[in-house]
PDB file of C-alpha atoms in Angstrom:
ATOM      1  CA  UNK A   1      31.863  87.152 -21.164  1.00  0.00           C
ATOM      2  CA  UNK A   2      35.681  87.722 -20.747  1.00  0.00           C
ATOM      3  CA  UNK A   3      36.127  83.864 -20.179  1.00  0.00           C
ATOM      4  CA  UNK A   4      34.973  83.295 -23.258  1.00  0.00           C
ATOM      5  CA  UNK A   5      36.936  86.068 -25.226  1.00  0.00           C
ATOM      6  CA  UNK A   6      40.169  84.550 -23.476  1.00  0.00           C
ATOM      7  CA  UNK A   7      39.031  81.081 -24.165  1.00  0.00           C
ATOM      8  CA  UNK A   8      38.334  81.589 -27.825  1.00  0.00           C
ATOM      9  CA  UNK A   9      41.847  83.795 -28.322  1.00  0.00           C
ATOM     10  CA  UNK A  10      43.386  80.290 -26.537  1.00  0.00           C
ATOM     11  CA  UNK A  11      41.905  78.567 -28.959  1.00  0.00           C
ATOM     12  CA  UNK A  12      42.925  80.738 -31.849  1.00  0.00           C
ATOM     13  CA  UNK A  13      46.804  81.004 -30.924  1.00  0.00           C
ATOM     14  CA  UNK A  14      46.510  76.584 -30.191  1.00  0.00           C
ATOM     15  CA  UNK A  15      45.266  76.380 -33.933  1.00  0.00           C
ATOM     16  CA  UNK A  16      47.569  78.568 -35.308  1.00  0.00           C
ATOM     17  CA  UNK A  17      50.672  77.434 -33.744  1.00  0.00           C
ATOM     18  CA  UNK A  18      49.598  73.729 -34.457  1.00  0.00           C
ATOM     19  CA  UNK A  19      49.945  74.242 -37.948  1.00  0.00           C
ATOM     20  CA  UNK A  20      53.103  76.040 -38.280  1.00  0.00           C
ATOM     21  CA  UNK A  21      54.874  72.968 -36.044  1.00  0.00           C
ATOM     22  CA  UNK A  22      53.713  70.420 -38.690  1.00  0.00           C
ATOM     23  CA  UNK A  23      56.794  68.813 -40.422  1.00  0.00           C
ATOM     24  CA  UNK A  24      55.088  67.808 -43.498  1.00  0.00           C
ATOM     25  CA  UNK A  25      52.051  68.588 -45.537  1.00  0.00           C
ATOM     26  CA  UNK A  26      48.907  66.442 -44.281  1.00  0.00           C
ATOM     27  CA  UNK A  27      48.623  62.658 -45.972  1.00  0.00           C
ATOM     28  CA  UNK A  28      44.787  62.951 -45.924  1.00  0.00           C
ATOM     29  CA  UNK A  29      41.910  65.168 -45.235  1.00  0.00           C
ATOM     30  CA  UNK A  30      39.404  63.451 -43.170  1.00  0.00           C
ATOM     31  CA  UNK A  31      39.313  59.861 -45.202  1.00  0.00           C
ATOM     32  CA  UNK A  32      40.169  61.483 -48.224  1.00  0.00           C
ATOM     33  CA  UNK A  33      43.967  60.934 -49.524  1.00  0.00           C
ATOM     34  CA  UNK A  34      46.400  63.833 -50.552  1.00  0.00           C
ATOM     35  CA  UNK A  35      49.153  64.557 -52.216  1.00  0.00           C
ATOM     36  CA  UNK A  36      51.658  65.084 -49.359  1.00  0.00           C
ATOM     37  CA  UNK A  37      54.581  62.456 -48.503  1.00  0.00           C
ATOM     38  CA  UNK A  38      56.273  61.512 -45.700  1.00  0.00           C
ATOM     39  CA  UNK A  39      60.318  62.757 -45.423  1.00  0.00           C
ATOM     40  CA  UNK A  40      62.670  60.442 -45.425  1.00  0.00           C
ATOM     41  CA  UNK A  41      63.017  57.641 -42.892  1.00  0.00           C
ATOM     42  CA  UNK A  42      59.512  58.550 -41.105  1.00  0.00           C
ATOM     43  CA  UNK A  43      56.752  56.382 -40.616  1.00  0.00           C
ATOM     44  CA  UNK A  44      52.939  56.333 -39.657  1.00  0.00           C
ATOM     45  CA  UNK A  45      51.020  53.885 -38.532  1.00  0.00           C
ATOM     46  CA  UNK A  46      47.475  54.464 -37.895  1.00  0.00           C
ATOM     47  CA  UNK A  47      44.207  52.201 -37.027  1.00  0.00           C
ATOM     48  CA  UNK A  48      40.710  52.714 -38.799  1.00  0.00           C
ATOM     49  CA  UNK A  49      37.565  51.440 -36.876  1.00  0.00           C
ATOM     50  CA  UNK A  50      34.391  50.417 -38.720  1.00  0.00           C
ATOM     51  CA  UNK A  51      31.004  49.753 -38.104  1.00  0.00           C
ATOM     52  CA  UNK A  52      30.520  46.022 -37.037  1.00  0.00           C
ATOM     53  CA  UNK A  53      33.619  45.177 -35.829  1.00  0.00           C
ATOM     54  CA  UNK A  54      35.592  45.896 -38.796  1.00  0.00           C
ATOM     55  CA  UNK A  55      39.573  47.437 -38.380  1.00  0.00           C
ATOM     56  CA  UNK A  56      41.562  48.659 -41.253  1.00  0.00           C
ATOM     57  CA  UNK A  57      45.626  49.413 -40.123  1.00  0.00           C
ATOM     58  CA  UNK A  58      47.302  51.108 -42.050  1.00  0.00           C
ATOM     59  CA  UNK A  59      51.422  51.602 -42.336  1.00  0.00           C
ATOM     60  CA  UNK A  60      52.930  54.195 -44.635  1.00  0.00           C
ATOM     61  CA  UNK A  61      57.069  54.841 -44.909  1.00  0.00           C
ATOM     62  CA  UNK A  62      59.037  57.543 -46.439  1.00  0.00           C
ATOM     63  CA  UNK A  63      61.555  55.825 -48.765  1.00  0.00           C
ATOM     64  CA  UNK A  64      62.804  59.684 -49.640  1.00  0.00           C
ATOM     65  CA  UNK A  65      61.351  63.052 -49.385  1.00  0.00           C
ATOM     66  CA  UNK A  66      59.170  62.913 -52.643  1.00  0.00           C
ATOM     67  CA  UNK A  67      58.179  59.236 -52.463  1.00  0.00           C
ATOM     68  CA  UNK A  68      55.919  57.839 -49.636  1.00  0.00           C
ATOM     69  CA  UNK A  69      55.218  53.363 -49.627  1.00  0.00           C
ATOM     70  CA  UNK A  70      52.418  52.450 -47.296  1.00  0.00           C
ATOM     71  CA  UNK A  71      50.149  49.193 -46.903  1.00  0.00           C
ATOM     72  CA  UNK A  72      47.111  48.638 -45.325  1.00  0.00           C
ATOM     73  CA  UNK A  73      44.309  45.635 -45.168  1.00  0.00           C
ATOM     74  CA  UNK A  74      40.478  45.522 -44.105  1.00  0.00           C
ATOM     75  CA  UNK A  75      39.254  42.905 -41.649  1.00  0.00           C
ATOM     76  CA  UNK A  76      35.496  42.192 -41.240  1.00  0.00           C
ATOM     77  CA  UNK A  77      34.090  41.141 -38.356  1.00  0.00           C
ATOM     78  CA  UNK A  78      37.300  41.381 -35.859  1.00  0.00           C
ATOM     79  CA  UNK A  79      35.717  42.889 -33.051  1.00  0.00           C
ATOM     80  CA  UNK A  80      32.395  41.958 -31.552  1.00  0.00           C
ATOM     81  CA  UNK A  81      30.473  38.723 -30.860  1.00  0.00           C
ATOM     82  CA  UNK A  82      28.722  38.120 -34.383  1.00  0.00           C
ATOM     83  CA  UNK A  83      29.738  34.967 -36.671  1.00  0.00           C
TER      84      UNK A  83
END
């Protein structure tokens, strides 16, 4: 019982600190998109894998603290054995 009472206040304090280290509001929320940007001069670059072989990567820049440019593109069938 007092393994898990320590483990869960571990947990807690991990969770909490987490999000106060953040530098910048999230860009999405699971797949959906937000309203937060980049700062200035960072970048993200991030992968997407779908069902059937399918990969979607994605690159986002932030041109200045308010104004975030990114690019991605979808391909089918990139991964696997199927024609």
């Amino acid at each position: 019982m007092k393994t898990r009472i320590t483990g869960f206040i571990i947990l807690v304090i991990t969770v909490i600190s987490a999000q106060s280290e953040h530098p910048y509001p999230p860009l999405n929320l699971v797949s959906i998109p937000t309203a937060g940007t980049l700062p200035r001069g960072s970048y993200t670059i991030e992968i997407l894998l779908q069902k059937k072989g399918g990969i979607v990567p994605r690159l986002a820049v932030g041109l200045t603290d308010n104004f975030t440019i990114g690019m991605s593109y979808g391909i089918k069938d990139f991964i696997g054995s199927s024609k």
